[in-house]
Amino acid sequence: DAEFDRTRLNRQHQTVLSNIQRIAIRPAVAIRRGNNNNNGGNVGAPANNNDPDEAVAASLSPTPRSLYILWHEWLFGIGGRKAARLFTAQERGKEKFKYCRRKVVWDLVGEMVRSGLDSNVAIDRIYAVYGANRTTTYIINKLKIDRRNNTLHPTLRV
């Protein structure tokens, strides 16, 4: 009975440690209270509320600092920009270099989400494989190589 309790306690301890490690590698998110673009703090809205039909800028952020930001850019857009998943062929062409490089991450996270994982867990797995302290560019480069050579890490395969 004592051995069973010790095993259960050890398993719970490992679960807590794994959760702490997963949370520790996630970047801190700054919460802004105010917003100076006159759109009531609505990040996805046009910068000018005078014309509600005004098109949202279809461009990609210059330097996403994490995969979490990259995924947010795909789903919702960043800084009042249009979500990358909603780009037309012409808009993708204008941002061709950045779009093609980032699409590797977007596709991988999307596959993992469709297989039942949460997007944050999927990104955590990518960081666990390629390194939590690595740059977004490094991870994109490694993912491209692994995809091309069909050597994607088993934890990233769906």
PDB file of C-alpha atoms in Angstrom:
ATOM      1  CA  ASP A   1       0.000   0.000   0.000  1.00  0.00           C
ATOM      2  CA  ALA A   2       2.868   2.364   0.831  1.00  0.00           C
ATOM      3  CA  GLU A   3       4.577   1.435  -2.456  1.00  0.00           C
ATOM      4  CA  PHE A   4       1.387   2.274  -4.376  1.00  0.00           C
ATOM      5  CA  ASP A   5       1.171   5.681  -2.636  1.00  0.00           C
ATOM      6  CA  ARG A   6       4.835   6.377  -3.373  1.00  0.00           C
ATOM      7  CA  THR A   7       4.342   5.480  -7.057  1.00  0.00           C
ATOM      8  CA  ARG A   8       1.238   7.656  -7.309  1.00  0.00           C
ATOM      9  CA  LEU A   9       2.985  10.561  -5.591  1.00  0.00           C
ATOM     10  CA  ASN A  10       5.997  10.199  -7.884  1.00  0.00           C
ATOM     11  CA  ARG A  11       3.716  10.224 -10.964  1.00  0.00           C
ATOM     12  CA  GLN A  12       1.950  13.367  -9.707  1.00  0.00           C
ATOM     13  CA  HIS A  13       5.311  14.983  -9.030  1.00  0.00           C
ATOM     14  CA  GLN A  14       6.445  14.213 -12.598  1.00  0.00           C
ATOM     15  CA  THR A  15       3.205  15.687 -13.969  1.00  0.00           C
ATOM     16  CA  VAL A  16       3.682  18.897 -11.996  1.00  0.00           C
ATOM     17  CA  LEU A  17       7.319  19.180 -13.118  1.00  0.00           C
ATOM     18  CA  SER A  18       6.367  18.635 -16.740  1.00  0.00           C
ATOM     19  CA  ASN A  19       3.671  21.322 -16.504  1.00  0.00           C
ATOM     20  CA  ILE A  20       6.097  23.753 -14.890  1.00  0.00           C
ATOM     21  CA  GLN A  21       8.665  23.152 -17.629  1.00  0.00           C
ATOM     22  CA  ARG A  22       6.020  23.624 -20.318  1.00  0.00           C
ATOM     23  CA  ILE A  23       4.860  26.893 -18.770  1.00  0.00           C
ATOM     24  CA  ALA A  24       8.426  28.108 -18.191  1.00  0.00           C
ATOM     25  CA  ILE A  25       9.321  27.978 -21.879  1.00  0.00           C
ATOM     26  CA  ARG A  26       6.306  30.040 -22.909  1.00  0.00           C
ATOM     27  CA  PRO A  27       7.126  33.710 -23.410  1.00  0.00           C
ATOM     28  CA  ALA A  28       5.597  36.324 -21.154  1.00  0.00           C
ATOM     29  CA  VAL A  29       2.736  38.224 -22.724  1.00  0.00           C
ATOM     30  CA  ALA A  30       2.496  41.935 -22.128  1.00  0.00           C
ATOM     31  CA  ILE A  31      -1.053  43.166 -21.602  1.00  0.00           C
ATOM     32  CA  ARG A  32      -1.700  46.657 -22.863  1.00  0.00           C
ATOM     33  CA  ARG A  33      -4.436  48.554 -21.090  1.00  0.00           C
ATOM     34  CA  GLY A  34      -4.835  51.356 -23.593  1.00  0.00           C
ATOM     35  CA  ASN A  35      -4.775  51.529 -27.336  1.00  0.00           C
ATOM     36  CA  ASN A  36      -3.984  54.647 -29.306  1.00  0.00           C
ATOM     37  CA  ASN A  37      -5.357  53.613 -32.670  1.00  0.00           C
ATOM     38  CA  ASN A  38      -8.926  54.819 -31.975  1.00  0.00           C
ATOM     39  CA  ASN A  39     -10.514  51.433 -32.454  1.00  0.00           C
ATOM     40  CA  GLY A  40     -11.538  50.809 -28.871  1.00  0.00           C
ATOM     41  CA  GLY A  41      -8.784  48.301 -28.201  1.00  0.00           C
ATOM     42  CA  ASN A  42     -10.024  45.943 -30.905  1.00  0.00           C
ATOM     43  CA  VAL A  43      -6.758  44.652 -32.329  1.00  0.00           C
ATOM     44  CA  GLY A  44      -8.284  43.176 -35.474  1.00  0.00           C
ATOM     45  CA  ALA A  45     -10.321  46.255 -36.348  1.00  0.00           C
ATOM     46  CA  PRO A  46      -9.308  48.915 -38.866  1.00  0.00           C
ATOM     47  CA  ALA A  47      -7.181  51.725 -37.466  1.00  0.00           C
ATOM     48  CA  ASN A  48      -9.739  54.330 -38.513  1.00  0.00           C
ATOM     49  CA  ASN A  49     -13.268  53.970 -37.136  1.00  0.00           C
ATOM     50  CA  ASN A  50     -14.636  56.685 -39.417  1.00  0.00           C
ATOM     51  CA  ASP A  51     -15.063  54.158 -42.232  1.00  0.00           C
ATOM     52  CA  PRO A  52     -16.163  50.723 -41.001  1.00  0.00           C
ATOM     53  CA  ASP A  53     -15.760  49.255 -44.499  1.00  0.00           C
ATOM     54  CA  GLU A  54     -12.089  50.237 -44.627  1.00  0.00           C
ATOM     55  CA  ALA A  55      -9.933  47.241 -45.501  1.00  0.00           C
ATOM     56  CA  VAL A  56      -7.543  45.888 -42.892  1.00  0.00           C
ATOM     57  CA  ALA A  57      -3.908  45.965 -43.998  1.00  0.00           C
ATOM     58  CA  ALA A  58      -2.807  42.650 -45.468  1.00  0.00           C
ATOM     59  CA  SER A  59       0.787  42.442 -44.324  1.00  0.00           C
ATOM     60  CA  LEU A  60       2.821  40.246 -42.019  1.00  0.00           C
ATOM     61  CA  SER A  61       4.627  41.445 -38.933  1.00  0.00           C
ATOM     62  CA  PRO A  62       8.318  42.110 -39.551  1.00  0.00           C
ATOM     63  CA  THR A  63       9.774  40.083 -36.669  1.00  0.00           C
ATOM     64  CA  PRO A  64       7.555  37.700 -34.696  1.00  0.00           C
ATOM     65  CA  ARG A  65       9.519  36.835 -31.559  1.00  0.00           C
ATOM     66  CA  SER A  66       7.875  33.492 -30.798  1.00  0.00           C
ATOM     67  CA  LEU A  67       5.868  30.707 -32.365  1.00  0.00           C
ATOM     68  CA  TYR A  68       2.906  31.748 -30.206  1.00  0.00           C
ATOM     69  CA  ILE A  69       2.930  35.171 -31.881  1.00  0.00           C
ATOM     70  CA  LEU A  70       3.358  33.515 -35.272  1.00  0.00           C
ATOM     71  CA  TRP A  71       0.287  31.335 -34.681  1.00  0.00           C
ATOM     72  CA  HIS A  72      -1.704  34.361 -33.470  1.00  0.00           C
ATOM     73  CA  GLU A  73      -0.715  36.141 -36.682  1.00  0.00           C
ATOM     74  CA  TRP A  74      -2.112  33.208 -38.698  1.00  0.00           C
ATOM     75  CA  LEU A  75      -5.432  33.115 -36.839  1.00  0.00           C
ATOM     76  CA  PHE A  76      -6.171  36.733 -35.991  1.00  0.00           C
ATOM     77  CA  GLY A  77      -3.495  39.047 -37.366  1.00  0.00           C
ATOM     78  CA  ILE A  78      -1.202  41.268 -35.328  1.00  0.00           C
ATOM     79  CA  GLY A  79      -1.327  45.013 -34.749  1.00  0.00           C
ATOM     80  CA  GLY A  80      -4.502  45.624 -36.727  1.00  0.00           C
ATOM     81  CA  ARG A  81      -3.313  43.576 -39.683  1.00  0.00           C
ATOM     82  CA  LYS A  82      -5.397  40.994 -41.494  1.00  0.00           C
ATOM     83  CA  ALA A  83      -5.120  37.353 -40.388  1.00  0.00           C
ATOM     84  CA  ALA A  84      -2.638  35.526 -42.623  1.00  0.00           C
ATOM     85  CA  ARG A  85      -5.075  32.634 -43.165  1.00  0.00           C
ATOM     86  CA  LEU A  86      -7.452  35.088 -44.864  1.00  0.00           C
ATOM     87  CA  PHE A  87      -4.921  36.448 -47.369  1.00  0.00           C
ATOM     88  CA  THR A  88      -5.888  36.302 -51.021  1.00  0.00           C
ATOM     89  CA  ALA A  89      -3.449  34.968 -53.617  1.00  0.00           C
ATOM     90  CA  GLN A  90      -2.489  38.536 -54.509  1.00  0.00           C
ATOM     91  CA  GLU A  91      -1.870  39.463 -50.854  1.00  0.00           C
ATOM     92  CA  ARG A  92       0.200  36.301 -50.346  1.00  0.00           C
ATOM     93  CA  GLY A  93       2.250  37.307 -53.378  1.00  0.00           C
ATOM     94  CA  LYS A  94       3.053  40.704 -51.888  1.00  0.00           C
ATOM     95  CA  GLU A  95       4.377  39.001 -48.747  1.00  0.00           C
ATOM     96  CA  LYS A  96       5.671  35.929 -50.569  1.00  0.00           C
ATOM     97  CA  PHE A  97       9.030  35.462 -48.820  1.00  0.00           C
ATOM     98  CA  LYS A  98       7.730  35.864 -45.266  1.00  0.00           C
ATOM     99  CA  TYR A  99       4.504  33.976 -45.973  1.00  0.00           C
ATOM    100  CA  CYS A 100       6.227  30.920 -47.471  1.00  0.00           C
ATOM    101  CA  ARG A 101       8.743  30.663 -44.650  1.00  0.00           C
ATOM    102  CA  ARG A 102       6.117  30.966 -41.914  1.00  0.00           C
ATOM    103  CA  LYS A 103       3.682  28.591 -43.617  1.00  0.00           C
ATOM    104  CA  VAL A 104       5.844  25.654 -42.501  1.00  0.00           C
ATOM    105  CA  VAL A 105       5.033  26.446 -38.858  1.00  0.00           C
ATOM    106  CA  TRP A 106       1.401  27.320 -39.586  1.00  0.00           C
ATOM    107  CA  ASP A 107       0.864  24.017 -41.412  1.00  0.00           C
ATOM    108  CA  LEU A 108       2.521  21.942 -38.686  1.00  0.00           C
ATOM    109  CA  VAL A 109       0.610  23.586 -35.828  1.00  0.00           C
ATOM    110  CA  GLY A 110      -2.596  23.362 -37.875  1.00  0.00           C
ATOM    111  CA  GLU A 111      -2.111  19.626 -38.425  1.00  0.00           C
ATOM    112  CA  MET A 112      -1.487  19.086 -34.731  1.00  0.00           C
ATOM    113  CA  VAL A 113      -4.563  21.127 -33.793  1.00  0.00           C
ATOM    114  CA  ARG A 114      -6.727  19.159 -36.243  1.00  0.00           C
ATOM    115  CA  SER A 115      -5.449  15.949 -34.658  1.00  0.00           C
ATOM    116  CA  GLY A 116      -6.876  17.084 -31.310  1.00  0.00           C
ATOM    117  CA  LEU A 117      -4.080  19.016 -29.615  1.00  0.00           C
ATOM    118  CA  ASP A 118      -4.411  22.527 -28.264  1.00  0.00           C
ATOM    119  CA  SER A 119      -2.359  25.058 -30.251  1.00  0.00           C
ATOM    120  CA  ASN A 120      -0.295  25.972 -27.184  1.00  0.00           C
ATOM    121  CA  VAL A 121       0.526  22.311 -26.538  1.00  0.00           C
ATOM    122  CA  ALA A 122       1.476  21.871 -30.211  1.00  0.00           C
ATOM    123  CA  ILE A 123       3.812  24.868 -30.032  1.00  0.00           C
ATOM    124  CA  ASP A 124       5.226  23.587 -26.739  1.00  0.00           C
ATOM    125  CA  ARG A 125       6.084  20.316 -28.497  1.00  0.00           C
ATOM    126  CA  ILE A 126       7.886  22.207 -31.267  1.00  0.00           C
ATOM    127  CA  TYR A 127       9.886  24.131 -28.674  1.00  0.00           C
ATOM    128  CA  ALA A 128      10.651  20.885 -26.817  1.00  0.00           C
ATOM    129  CA  VAL A 129      12.090  19.365 -30.007  1.00  0.00           C
ATOM    130  CA  TYR A 130      14.035  22.352 -31.355  1.00  0.00           C
ATOM    131  CA  GLY A 131      14.847  24.195 -28.128  1.00  0.00           C
ATOM    132  CA  ALA A 132      12.943  26.726 -26.067  1.00  0.00           C
ATOM    133  CA  ASN A 133      15.727  29.291 -26.328  1.00  0.00           C
ATOM    134  CA  ARG A 134      16.037  29.079 -30.104  1.00  0.00           C
ATOM    135  CA  THR A 135      14.902  31.890 -32.360  1.00  0.00           C
ATOM    136  CA  THR A 136      11.839  31.673 -34.543  1.00  0.00           C
ATOM    137  CA  THR A 137      14.078  31.796 -37.620  1.00  0.00           C
ATOM    138  CA  TYR A 138      16.188  28.885 -36.374  1.00  0.00           C
ATOM    139  CA  ILE A 139      13.094  26.760 -35.757  1.00  0.00           C
ATOM    140  CA  ILE A 140      11.634  27.620 -39.180  1.00  0.00           C
ATOM    141  CA  ASN A 141      14.913  26.691 -40.876  1.00  0.00           C
ATOM    142  CA  LYS A 142      15.127  23.370 -39.011  1.00  0.00           C
ATOM    143  CA  LEU A 143      11.476  22.555 -39.751  1.00  0.00           C
ATOM    144  CA  LYS A 144      11.998  23.227 -43.451  1.00  0.00           C
ATOM    145  CA  ILE A 145      15.020  20.918 -43.529  1.00  0.00           C
ATOM    146  CA  ASP A 146      13.222  18.194 -41.570  1.00  0.00           C
ATOM    147  CA  ARG A 147      10.155  18.405 -43.820  1.00  0.00           C
ATOM    148  CA  ARG A 148      12.269  18.317 -46.975  1.00  0.00           C
ATOM    149  CA  ASN A 149      14.262  15.283 -45.763  1.00  0.00           C
ATOM    150  CA  ASN A 150      11.202  13.602 -44.233  1.00  0.00           C
ATOM    151  CA  THR A 151      12.969  13.458 -40.861  1.00  0.00           C
ATOM    152  CA  LEU A 152      10.368  15.236 -38.735  1.00  0.00           C
ATOM    153  CA  HIS A 153      10.661  14.317 -35.054  1.00  0.00           C
ATOM    154  CA  PRO A 154       8.170  11.593 -33.989  1.00  0.00           C
ATOM    155  CA  THR A 155       6.461  13.850 -31.416  1.00  0.00           C
ATOM    156  CA  LEU A 156       5.631  16.316 -34.206  1.00  0.00           C
ATOM    157  CA  ARG A 157       4.144  13.744 -36.570  1.00  0.00           C
ATOM    158  CA  VAL A 158       0.399  13.461 -36.755  1.00  0.00           C
TER     159      VAL A 158
END
